[in-house]
Structure formats: structure tokens, C-alpha cells
Short mmCIF file of C-alpha atoms and ligand atoms in Angstrom, two decimals:
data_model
loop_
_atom_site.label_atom_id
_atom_site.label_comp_id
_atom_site.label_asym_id
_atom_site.label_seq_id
_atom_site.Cartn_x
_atom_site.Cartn_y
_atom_site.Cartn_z
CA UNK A 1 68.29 -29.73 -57.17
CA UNK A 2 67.49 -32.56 -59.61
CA UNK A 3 67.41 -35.60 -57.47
CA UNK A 4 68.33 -38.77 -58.94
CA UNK A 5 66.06 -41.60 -58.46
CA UNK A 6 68.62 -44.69 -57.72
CA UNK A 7 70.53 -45.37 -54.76
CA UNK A 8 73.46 -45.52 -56.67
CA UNK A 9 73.27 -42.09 -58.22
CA UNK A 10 72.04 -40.63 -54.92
CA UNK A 11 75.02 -41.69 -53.10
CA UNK A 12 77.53 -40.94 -56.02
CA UNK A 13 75.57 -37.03 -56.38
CA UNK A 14 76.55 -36.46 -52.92
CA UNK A 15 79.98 -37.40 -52.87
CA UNK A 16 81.88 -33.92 -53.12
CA UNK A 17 83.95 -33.14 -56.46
CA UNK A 18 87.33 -31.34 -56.14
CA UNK A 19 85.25 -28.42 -58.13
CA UNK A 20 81.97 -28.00 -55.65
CA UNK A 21 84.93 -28.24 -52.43
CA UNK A 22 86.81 -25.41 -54.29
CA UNK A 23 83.76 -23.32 -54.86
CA UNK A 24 82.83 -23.52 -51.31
CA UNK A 25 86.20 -22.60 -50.29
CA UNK A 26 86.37 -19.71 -52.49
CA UNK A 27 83.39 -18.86 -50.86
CA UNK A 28 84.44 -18.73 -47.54
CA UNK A 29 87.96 -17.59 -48.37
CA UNK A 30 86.03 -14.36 -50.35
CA UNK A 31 84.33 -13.24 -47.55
CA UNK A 32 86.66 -14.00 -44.70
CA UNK A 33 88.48 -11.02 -46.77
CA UNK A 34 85.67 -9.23 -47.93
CA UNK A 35 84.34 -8.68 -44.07
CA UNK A 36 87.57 -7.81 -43.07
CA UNK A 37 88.74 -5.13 -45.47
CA UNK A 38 85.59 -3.63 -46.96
CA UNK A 39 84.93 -0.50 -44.64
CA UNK A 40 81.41 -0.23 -43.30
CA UNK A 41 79.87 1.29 -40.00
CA UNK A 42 81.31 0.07 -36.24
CA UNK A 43 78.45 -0.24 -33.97
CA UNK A 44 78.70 -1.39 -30.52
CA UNK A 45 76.46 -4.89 -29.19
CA UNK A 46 74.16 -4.60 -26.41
CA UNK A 47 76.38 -5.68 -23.36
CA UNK A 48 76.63 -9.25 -22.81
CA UNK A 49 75.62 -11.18 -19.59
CA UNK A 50 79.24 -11.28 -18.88
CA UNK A 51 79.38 -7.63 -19.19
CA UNK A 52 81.71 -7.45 -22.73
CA UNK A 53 80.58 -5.25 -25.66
CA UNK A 54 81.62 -6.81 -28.65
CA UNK A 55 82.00 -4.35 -31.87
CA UNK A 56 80.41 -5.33 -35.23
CA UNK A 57 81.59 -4.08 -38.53
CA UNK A 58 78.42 -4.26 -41.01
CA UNK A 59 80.01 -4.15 -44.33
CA UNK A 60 77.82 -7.44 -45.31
CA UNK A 61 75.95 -5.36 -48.00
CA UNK A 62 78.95 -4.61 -49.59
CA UNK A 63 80.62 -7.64 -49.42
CA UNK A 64 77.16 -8.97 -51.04
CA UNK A 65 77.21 -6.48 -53.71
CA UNK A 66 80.58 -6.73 -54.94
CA UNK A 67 80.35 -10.86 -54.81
CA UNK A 68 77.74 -11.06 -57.21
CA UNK A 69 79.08 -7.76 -59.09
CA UNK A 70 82.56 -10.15 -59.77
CA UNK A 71 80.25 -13.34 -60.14
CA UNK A 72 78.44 -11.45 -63.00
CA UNK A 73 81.73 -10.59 -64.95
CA UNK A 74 82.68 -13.82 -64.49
CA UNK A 75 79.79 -15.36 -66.24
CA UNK A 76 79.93 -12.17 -69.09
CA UNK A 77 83.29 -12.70 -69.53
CA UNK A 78 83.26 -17.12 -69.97
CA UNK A 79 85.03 -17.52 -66.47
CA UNK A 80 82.56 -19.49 -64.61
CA UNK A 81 78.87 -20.90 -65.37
CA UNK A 82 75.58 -19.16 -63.68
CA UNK A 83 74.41 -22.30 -63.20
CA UNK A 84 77.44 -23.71 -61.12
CA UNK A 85 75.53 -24.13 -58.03
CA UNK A 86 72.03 -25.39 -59.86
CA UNK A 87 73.87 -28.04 -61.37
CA UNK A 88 75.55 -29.07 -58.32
CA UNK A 89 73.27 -28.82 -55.71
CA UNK A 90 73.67 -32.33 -53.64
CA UNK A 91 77.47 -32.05 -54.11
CA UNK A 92 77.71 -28.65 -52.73
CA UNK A 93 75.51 -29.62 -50.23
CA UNK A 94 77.01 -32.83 -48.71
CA UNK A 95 80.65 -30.02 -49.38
CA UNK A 96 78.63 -27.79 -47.12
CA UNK A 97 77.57 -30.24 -44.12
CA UNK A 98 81.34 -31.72 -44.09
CA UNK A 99 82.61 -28.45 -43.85
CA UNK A 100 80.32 -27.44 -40.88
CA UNK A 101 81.09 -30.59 -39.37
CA UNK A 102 84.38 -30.09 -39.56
CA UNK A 103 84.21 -26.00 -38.07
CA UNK A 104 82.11 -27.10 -35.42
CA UNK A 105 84.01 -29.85 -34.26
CA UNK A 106 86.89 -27.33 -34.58
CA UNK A 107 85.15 -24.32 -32.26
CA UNK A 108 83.82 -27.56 -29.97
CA UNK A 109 87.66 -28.36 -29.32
CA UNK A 110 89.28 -24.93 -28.91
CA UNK A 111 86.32 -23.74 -26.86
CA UNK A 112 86.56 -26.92 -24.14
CA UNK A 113 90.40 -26.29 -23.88
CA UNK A 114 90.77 -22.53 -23.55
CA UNK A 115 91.36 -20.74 -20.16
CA UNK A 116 88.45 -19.34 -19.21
CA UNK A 117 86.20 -22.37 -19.30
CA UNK A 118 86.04 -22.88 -23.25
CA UNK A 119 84.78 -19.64 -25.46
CA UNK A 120 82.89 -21.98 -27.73
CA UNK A 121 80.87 -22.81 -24.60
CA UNK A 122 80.08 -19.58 -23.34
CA UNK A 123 77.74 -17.94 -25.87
CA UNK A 124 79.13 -14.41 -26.43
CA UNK A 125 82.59 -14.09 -26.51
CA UNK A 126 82.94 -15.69 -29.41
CA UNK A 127 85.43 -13.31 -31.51
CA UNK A 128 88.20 -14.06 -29.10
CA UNK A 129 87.82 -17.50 -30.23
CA UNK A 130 90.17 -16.23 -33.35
CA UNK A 131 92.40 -14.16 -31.67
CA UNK A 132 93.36 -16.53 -28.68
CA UNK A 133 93.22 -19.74 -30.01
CA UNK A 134 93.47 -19.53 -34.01
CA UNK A 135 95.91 -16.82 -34.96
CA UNK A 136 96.92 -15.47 -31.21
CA UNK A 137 96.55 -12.22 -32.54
CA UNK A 138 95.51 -9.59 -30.51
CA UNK A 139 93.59 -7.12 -32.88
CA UNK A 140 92.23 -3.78 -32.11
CA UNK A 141 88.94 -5.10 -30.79
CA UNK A 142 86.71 -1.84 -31.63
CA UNK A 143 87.95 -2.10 -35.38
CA UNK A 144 89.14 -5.42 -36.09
CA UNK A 145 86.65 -7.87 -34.08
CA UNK A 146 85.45 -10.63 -36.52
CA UNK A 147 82.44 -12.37 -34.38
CA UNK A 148 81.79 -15.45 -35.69
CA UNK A 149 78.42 -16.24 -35.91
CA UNK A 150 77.46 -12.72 -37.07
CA UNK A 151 79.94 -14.19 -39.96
CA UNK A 152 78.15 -17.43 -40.50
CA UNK A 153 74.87 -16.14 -40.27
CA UNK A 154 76.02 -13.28 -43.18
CA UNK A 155 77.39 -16.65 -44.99
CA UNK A 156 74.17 -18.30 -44.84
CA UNK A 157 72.21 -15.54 -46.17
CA UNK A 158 74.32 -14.67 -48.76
CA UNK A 159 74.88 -18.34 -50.05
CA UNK A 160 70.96 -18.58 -49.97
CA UNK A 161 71.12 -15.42 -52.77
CA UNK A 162 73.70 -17.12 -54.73
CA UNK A 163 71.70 -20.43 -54.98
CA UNK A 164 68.23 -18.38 -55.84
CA UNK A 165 70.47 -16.76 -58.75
CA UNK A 166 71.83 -20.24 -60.17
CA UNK A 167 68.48 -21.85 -59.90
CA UNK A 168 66.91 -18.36 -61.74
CA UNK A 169 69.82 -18.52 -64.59
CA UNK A 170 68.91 -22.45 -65.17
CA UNK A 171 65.39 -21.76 -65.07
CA UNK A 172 65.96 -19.23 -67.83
CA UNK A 173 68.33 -21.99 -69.66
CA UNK A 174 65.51 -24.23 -69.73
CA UNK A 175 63.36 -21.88 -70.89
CA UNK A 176 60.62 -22.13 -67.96
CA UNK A 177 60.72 -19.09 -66.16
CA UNK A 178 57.13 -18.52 -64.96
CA UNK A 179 55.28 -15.72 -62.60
CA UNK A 180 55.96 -18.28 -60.01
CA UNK A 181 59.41 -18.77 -60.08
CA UNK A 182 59.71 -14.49 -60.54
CA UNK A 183 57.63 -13.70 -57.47
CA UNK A 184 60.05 -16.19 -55.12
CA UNK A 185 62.88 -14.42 -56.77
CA UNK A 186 61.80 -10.91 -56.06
CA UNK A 187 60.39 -11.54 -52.66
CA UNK A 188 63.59 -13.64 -51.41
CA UNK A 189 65.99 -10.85 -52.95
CA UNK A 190 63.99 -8.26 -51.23
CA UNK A 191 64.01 -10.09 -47.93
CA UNK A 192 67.97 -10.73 -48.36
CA UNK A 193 69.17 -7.48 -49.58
CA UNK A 194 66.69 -5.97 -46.22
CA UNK A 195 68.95 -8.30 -43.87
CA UNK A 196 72.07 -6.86 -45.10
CA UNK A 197 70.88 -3.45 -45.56
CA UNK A 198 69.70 -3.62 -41.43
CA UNK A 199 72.23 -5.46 -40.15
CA UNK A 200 73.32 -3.62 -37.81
CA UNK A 201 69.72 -4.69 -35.83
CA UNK A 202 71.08 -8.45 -35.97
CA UNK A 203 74.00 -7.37 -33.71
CA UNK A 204 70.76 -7.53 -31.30
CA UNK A 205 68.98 -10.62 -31.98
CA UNK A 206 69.03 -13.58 -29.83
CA UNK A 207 71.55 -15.77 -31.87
CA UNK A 208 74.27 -12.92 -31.31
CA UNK A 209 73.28 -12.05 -27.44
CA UNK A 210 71.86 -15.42 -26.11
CA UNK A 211 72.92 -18.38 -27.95
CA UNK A 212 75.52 -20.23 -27.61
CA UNK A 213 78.20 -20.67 -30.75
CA UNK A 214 77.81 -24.54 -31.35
CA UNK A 215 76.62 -27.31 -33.66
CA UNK A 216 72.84 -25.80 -34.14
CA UNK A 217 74.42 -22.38 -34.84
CA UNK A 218 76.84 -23.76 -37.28
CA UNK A 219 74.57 -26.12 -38.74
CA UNK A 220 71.61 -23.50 -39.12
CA UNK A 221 73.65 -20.70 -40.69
CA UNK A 222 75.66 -22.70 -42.71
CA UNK A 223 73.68 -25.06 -43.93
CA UNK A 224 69.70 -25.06 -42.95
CA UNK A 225 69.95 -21.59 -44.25
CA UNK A 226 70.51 -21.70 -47.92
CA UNK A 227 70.02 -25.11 -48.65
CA UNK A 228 66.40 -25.22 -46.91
CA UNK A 229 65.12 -21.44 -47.31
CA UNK A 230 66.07 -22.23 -51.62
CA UNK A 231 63.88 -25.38 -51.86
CA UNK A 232 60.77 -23.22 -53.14
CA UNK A 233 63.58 -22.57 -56.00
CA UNK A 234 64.18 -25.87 -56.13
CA UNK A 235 61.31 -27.30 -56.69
CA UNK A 236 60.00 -24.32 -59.28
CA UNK A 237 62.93 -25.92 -61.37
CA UNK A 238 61.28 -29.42 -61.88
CA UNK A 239 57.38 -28.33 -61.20
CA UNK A 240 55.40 -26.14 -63.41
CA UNK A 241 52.51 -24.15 -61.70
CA UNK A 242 50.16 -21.46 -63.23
CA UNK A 243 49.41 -18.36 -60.73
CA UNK A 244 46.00 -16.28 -61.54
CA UNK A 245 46.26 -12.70 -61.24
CA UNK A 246 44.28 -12.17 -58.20
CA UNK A 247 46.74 -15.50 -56.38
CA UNK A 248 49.45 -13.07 -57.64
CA UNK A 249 48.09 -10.08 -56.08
CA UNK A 250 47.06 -12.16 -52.37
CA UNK A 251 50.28 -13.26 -52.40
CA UNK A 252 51.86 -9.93 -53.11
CA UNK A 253 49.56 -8.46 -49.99
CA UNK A 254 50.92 -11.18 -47.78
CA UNK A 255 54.21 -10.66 -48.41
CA UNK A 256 54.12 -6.67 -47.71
CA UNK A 257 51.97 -7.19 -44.48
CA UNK A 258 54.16 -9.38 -43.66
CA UNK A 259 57.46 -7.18 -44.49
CA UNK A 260 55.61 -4.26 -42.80
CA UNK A 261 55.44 -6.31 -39.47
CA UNK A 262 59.15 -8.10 -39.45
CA UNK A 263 61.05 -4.59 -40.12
CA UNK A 264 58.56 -2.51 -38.32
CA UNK A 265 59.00 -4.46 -35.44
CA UNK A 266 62.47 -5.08 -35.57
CA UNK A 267 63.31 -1.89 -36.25
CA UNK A 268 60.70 -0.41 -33.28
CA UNK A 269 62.91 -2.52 -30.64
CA UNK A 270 66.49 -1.64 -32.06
CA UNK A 271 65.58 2.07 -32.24
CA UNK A 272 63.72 1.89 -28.63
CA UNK A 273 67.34 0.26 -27.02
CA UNK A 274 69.23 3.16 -28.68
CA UNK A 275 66.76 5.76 -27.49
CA UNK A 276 63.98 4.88 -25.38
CA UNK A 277 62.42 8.72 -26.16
CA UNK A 278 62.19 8.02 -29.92
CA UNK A 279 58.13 8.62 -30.51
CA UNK A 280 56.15 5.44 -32.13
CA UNK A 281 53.68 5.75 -34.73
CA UNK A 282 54.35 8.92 -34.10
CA UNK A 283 53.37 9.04 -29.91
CA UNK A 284 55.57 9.04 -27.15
CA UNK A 285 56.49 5.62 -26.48
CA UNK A 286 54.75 3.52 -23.26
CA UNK A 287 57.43 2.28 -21.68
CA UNK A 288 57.55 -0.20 -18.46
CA UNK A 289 60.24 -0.79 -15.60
CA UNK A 290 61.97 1.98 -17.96
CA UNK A 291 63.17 -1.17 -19.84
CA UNK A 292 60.53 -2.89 -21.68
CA UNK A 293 58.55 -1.25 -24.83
CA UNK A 294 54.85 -1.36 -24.66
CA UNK A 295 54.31 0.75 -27.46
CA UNK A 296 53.83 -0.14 -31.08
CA UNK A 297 53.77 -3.57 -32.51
CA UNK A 298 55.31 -4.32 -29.02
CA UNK A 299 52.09 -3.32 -27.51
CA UNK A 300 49.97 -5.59 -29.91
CA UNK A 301 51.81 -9.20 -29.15
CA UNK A 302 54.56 -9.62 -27.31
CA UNK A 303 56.46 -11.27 -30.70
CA UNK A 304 54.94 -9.51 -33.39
CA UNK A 305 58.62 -9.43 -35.28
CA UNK A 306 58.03 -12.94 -35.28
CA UNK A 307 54.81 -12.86 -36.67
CA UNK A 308 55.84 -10.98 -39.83
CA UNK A 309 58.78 -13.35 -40.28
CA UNK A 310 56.00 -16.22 -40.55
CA UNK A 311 54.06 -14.60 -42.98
CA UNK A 312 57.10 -13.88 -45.05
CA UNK A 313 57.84 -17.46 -45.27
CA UNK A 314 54.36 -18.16 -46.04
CA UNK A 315 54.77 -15.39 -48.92
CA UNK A 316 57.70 -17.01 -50.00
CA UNK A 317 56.14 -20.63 -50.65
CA UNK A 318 52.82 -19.60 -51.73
CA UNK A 319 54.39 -18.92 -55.24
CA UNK A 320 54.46 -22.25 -55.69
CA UNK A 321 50.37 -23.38 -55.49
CA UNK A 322 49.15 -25.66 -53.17
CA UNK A 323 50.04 -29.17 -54.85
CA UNK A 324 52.45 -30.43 -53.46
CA UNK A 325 53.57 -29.89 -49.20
CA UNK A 326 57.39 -29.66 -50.00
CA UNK A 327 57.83 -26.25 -50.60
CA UNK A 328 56.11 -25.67 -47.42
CA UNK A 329 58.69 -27.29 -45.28
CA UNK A 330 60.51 -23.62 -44.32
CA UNK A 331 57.61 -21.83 -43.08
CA UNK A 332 56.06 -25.36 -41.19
CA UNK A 333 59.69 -25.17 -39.52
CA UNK A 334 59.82 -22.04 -39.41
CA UNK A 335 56.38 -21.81 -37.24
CA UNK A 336 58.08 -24.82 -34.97
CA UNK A 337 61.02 -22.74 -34.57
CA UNK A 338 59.55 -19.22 -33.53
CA UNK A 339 56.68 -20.60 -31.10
CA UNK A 340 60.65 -23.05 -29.22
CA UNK A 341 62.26 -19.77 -30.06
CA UNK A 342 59.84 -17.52 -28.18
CA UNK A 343 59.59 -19.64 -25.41
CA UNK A 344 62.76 -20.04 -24.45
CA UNK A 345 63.19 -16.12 -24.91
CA UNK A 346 60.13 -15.99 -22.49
CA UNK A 347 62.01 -18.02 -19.94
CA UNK A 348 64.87 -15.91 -20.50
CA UNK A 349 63.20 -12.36 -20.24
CA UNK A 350 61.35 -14.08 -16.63
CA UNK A 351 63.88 -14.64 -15.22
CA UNK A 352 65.96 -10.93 -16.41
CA UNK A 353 63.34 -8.52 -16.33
CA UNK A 354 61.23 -10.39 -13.27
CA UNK A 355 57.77 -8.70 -12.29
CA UNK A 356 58.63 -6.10 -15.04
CA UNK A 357 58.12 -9.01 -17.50
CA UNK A 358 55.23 -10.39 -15.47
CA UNK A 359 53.46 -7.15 -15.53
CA UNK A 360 54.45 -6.78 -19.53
CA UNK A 361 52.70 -10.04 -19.94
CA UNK A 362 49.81 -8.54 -18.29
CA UNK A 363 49.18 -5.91 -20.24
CA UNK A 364 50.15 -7.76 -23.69
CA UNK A 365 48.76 -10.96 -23.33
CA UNK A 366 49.13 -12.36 -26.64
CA UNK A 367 52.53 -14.24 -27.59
CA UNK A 368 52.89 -14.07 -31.75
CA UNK A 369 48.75 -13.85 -32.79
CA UNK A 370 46.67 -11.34 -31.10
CA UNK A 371 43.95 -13.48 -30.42
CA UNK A 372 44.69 -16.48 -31.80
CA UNK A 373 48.09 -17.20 -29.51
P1 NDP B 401 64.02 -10.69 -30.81
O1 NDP B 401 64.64 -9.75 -31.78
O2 NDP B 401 62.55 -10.70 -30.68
O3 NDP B 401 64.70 -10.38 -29.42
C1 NDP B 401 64.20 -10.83 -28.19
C2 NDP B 401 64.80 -9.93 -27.14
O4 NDP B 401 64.29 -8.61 -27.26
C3 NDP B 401 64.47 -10.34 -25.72
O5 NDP B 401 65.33 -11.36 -25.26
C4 NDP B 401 64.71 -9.03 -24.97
O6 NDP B 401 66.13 -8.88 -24.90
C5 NDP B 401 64.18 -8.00 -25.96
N1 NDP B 401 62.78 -7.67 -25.77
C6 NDP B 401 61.72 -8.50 -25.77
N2 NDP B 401 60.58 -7.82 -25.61
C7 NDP B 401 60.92 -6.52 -25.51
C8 NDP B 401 60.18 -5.31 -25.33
N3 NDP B 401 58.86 -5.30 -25.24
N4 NDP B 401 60.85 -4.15 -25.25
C9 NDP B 401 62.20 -4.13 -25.36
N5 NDP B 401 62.97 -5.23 -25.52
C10 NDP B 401 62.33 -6.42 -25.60
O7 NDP B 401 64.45 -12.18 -31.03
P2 NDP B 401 65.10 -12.99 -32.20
O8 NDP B 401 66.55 -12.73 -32.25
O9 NDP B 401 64.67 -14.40 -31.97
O10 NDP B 401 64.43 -12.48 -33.56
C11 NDP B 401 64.91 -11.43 -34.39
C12 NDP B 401 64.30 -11.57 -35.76
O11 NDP B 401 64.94 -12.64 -36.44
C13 NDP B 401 62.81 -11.88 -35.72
O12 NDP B 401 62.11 -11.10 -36.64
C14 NDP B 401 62.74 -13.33 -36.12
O13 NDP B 401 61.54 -13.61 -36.79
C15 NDP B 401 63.97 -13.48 -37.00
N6 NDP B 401 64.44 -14.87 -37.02
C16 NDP B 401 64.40 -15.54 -38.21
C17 NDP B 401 64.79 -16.86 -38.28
C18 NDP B 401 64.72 -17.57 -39.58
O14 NDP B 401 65.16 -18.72 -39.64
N7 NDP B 401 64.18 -16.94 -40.62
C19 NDP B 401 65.30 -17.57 -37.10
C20 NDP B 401 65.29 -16.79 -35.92
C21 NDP B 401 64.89 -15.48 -35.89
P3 NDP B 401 66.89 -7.82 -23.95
O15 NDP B 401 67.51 -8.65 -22.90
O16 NDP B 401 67.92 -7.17 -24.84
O17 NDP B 401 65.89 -6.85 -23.44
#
């Protein structure tokens, strides 16, 4: 994002063209289709604390795929510009924050006034959100549920992609593609196309179950998402930095310990809820209260997922040296994040699981760094 340096142009960057609205629309309109025709594999939720299952159809990776298979004809064929988005990053981003503004103010309003004591309020339920209050549609729930946030959250991910391919095809306009700006590319396409490839694991994760479908949600998928997990891009557009081998290599290490840890983890849990008799590393698993997973990466800290997500985002911004703190700013917040995240899930397991979690905590100590925390 090239920032101008007056007030002036600052304030006139950020006022929305008709184009940067109608690209975000497009957007939106794209996958609101995309999600609901492409065909892809039902799986069922974990049951809600209300006791509803909701059904989530994870076709994201092929409404990813064919997105950027139609954006790339459009740019062979003269229809549209690669670097649409690089050259209008503040617009598209003051588009994107009205636009959330405008959603959650929406889901704030039909949720207070519907019957059973406002959808938008109560975290799960939040599908029915289109279907009784939108559209009044009552749609095969197994087959046609559209959950919202699992929609924003596959809207923030995949608008991150988009802007990491704009900033790429304007770095290669300028002609200053570097090792730097290749290594954030591969590791953020990697971590992206993972998400969508596994997505049926987010249908687990404590945005779906346990939060509840307001401003931070729509905020945080919608925008914080691709506008702050791109900034490393960003900022490789204007900065030049030259990697050594052996920084290229560390950082490559990082960045597979760390994807080892995330997935293995993540994976270890979603695979223990379907079948707690699934071995680990290759063992039986060591189970407690028959409910809680001892085993594994489970066994070593009682976050270790979100230990590997923090040394992701550490692999994602060392790319960019050590001169300046800006391209730090999503794994600093995402370290603030995980340690309010985990705590709160703490609180939340307490007071579910009871002496099961107590005794959990006894026998795994550590929260997110064996040793360390
Ligand atoms: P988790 O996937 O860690 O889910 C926590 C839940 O898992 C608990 O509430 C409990 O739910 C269950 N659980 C906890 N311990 C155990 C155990 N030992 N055995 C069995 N079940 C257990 O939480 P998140 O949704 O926060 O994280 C998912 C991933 O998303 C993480 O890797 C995280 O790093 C990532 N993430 C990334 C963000 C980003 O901005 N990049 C933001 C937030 C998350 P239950 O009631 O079902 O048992």
C-alpha cells in the first residue's frame, strides 16, 4: 500500500471509488454463489451448547481455486489488471471497513429483534440468521446451511491470497522481486491453501463453537484478516532487504517447525473428537475423563496448536530483516491474541470439563511454551 504523505491525499486515498466498491462487491457476490453451488463434503459441527448441530459444506478450496483460475484469464485475456488491489489498497480498505460496518450493524439489528432472544446474540445459531430474518427461507439445513462466520472467515482468508497476488504481480511490474518478497509468498500461499484444504477442522475451532457472531468477528475476518496478515507484502513493495542463505534457510526451519506443530496439533484434536481410539505418534492415545486428549502435542502444552500458529507468523515476517518493527505487527498481535484467546478458552474448558480439566492441568502444566509459559 503506497501511503501518501499529506493529509490531503491520505484522506482523498481512502475515500472509496465506484471501482474498489464494485470489486468488493463482486467479491462477495462471487462467493456467496461459489459456497453455495460448488459441491464439496457435508460434515456435521460438534454440538453446540444449545444442543444444535449445524452442517458445514467445505467447498472453500474450490471456490478458491476457481476465483483465481477466472482472475488469471481475466488478466491473460486484458479484462482486469493484476495489480487492481496493489494499486488500490487504502480505497479497498476504507470499501472494506464500511462494508463490515454496515453487515455488522445489520446482524446487530436482526439478531436483537428476532424471537428467540436475537441469533446475532447467541453465538451459534448463526445460519438461521439468513433463513429467518433475511430471505425467510427455510432450506434443507443438512445441505443448504450457509453459517456465516465460517463464510467470513473463508472471505478473509481468501481476500488475504488475492492481495499477496496483486502485491507479487506489482512487485514483478516494478521489477523488484527479491528472495524476500518470494519466501512471504510461498509461506503465506502454503499456509492459505492448508486452511482451505483442512477446513473441515475449522468447523471446530472456537470462533465457530464459542464466539459470538458480532463486531470483533466481522471486523477480524473481514478486515484484520487480509488487510493486516498482507502488510509483510506491503511493506516488501516499498523496502528492499537482502536475505543471506543461511537467514533463508533459519527462516525456512521456522516456518516448517512451526507448520509441523499448527496442523499436527490441529489435526491430533479434530481426529481425537471423531475417534477417540485413533493411535498418536503411533501409541494408543492417553485419554482423561474419556474426554480430554493427553496424548501427543496435547500432552506437551496444553495449546501447542497455538504455539505453531506463532511461529508461523514469526516465519512469515522474518522475510523481511529486522529493520524496521512494522512488519512485525501480526505476529506481536498475534502473541496478544493467543495468550486472551487461551485464557478465556481456559475459563471456558473450567468451568465444562470441571476437575477433568483441573486434573488435565495437572498433568500438562504448561499453557503454549513448555517451560517457558
Ligand atoms: P482450539 O482449536 O485450540 O480449540 C479449543 C477447544 O478444544 C477447547 O475449547 C476444547 O473444546 C477443546 N480442547 C482443549 N483441550 C483439549 C484436549 N486436551 N483434548 C480434547 N479437546 C480439547 O482453539 P482455537 O479455535 O482458538 O484455535 C484453532 C486454531 O486456529 C489454532 O491453531 C490457532 O492458532 C488458530 N487461530 C489463528 C488465529 C489467527 O489470527 N491466525 C486466530 C485464532 C486462532 P471442547 O469443548 O470441544 O472440548
Amino acid at each position: 500500500m503506497e501511503i501518501p504523505m499529506d493529509l490531503h491525499s491520505i484522506v482523498h486515498s481512502l475515500i472509496p471509488s465506484l471501482n474498489s466498491v464494485a470489486t468488493l462487491l463482486a467479491f462477495f457476490i462471487y462467493l456467496g454463489f461459489a459456497v453455495s453451488i460448488l459441491p464439496g463434503k457435508v460434515v456435521p459441527g460438534v454440538i453446540l451448547s444449545d444442543g444444535t448441530r449445524l452442517h458445514y459444506r467445505c467447498n472453500g478450496l474450490a471456490s478458491l481455486l476457481l476465483l483465481v483460475g477466472l482472475l488469471g484469464f481475466g488478466v491473460v485475456m486484458n479484462f482486469i489488471s493484476a495489480t487492481v488491489i496493489s494499486n488500490r489498497g487504502l480505497e479497498l480498505l476504507s470499501a472494506t471497513l464500511i462494508f463490515s460496518f454496515l453487515v455488522a450493524s445489520v446482524l446487530y439489528v436482526a439478531g436483537s429483534k428476532s424471537r428467540d432472544q436475537g441469533s446475532s446474540l447467541k453465538p451459534h445459531v448463526t445460519g438461521n440468521l439468513i433463513h429467518d430474518w433475511w430471505f425467510g427461507i427455510q432450506l434443507n439445513p443438512k445441505f443448504m446451511s450457509l453459517d456465516i462466520k465460517f463464510f467470513f472467515v473463508r472471505a478473509g482468508m481468501m481476500g488475504w491470497l488475492l492481495i499477496n497476488l496483486s502485491v507479487l504481480a506489482k512487485s514483478i511490474q516494478n521489477a523488484s522481486l527479491c528472495r524476500s518478497m518470494i519466501l512471504y509468498q510461498l509461506f503465506s500461499v502454503i499456509y492459505i491453501l492448508d486452511f482451505f484444504f483442512y477446513e473441515e477442522y475449522m468447523t471446530s475451532t472456537w470462533d465457530i463453537i464459542a464466539e459470538r457472531l458480532g463486531f470483533m468477528l466481522v471486523f477480524g475476518d473481514l478486515v484484520w484478516i487480509p488487510f493486516t496478515f498482507s502488510i509483510q507484502g506491503w511493506w516488501l513493495l516499498s523496502n528492499k532487504v537482502d536475505l543471506t542463505t543461511a537467514a533463508v534457510i533459519a527462516n525456512c526451519f521456522i516456518f516448517l517447525m512451526g507448520y509441523l506443530v499448527f496442523r499436527g496439533a490441529n489435526k491430533q484434536k479434530h481426529v481425537f473428537k471423531k475417534n477417540p481410539k485413533m493411535p498418536i505418534w503411533g501409541m494408543p492415545p492417553k485419554v482423561i475423563g474419556g474426554k480430554l486428549l493427553v496424548s501427543g502435542y496435547w500432552g506437551i502444552a496444553r495449546h501447542c496448536n497455538y504455539l505453531g500458529d506463532l511461529l508461523l507468523a514469526l516465519s512469515l515476517s522474518l522475510p523481511c530483516g529486522t529493520s524496521s518493527p512494522v512488519p512485525y505487527f501480526y505476529p506481536i498481535y498475534l502473541l496478544i491474541l493467543l495468550i486472551w484467546r487461551e485464557r478465556r478458552d481456559e475459563a471456558r474448558c473450567a468451568e465444562k470439563y470441571k476437575e477433568v480439566w483441573a486434573e488435565y492441568c495437572r498433568l500438562v502444566p504448561w499453557r503454549i511454551l513448555p517451560y517457558v509459559y
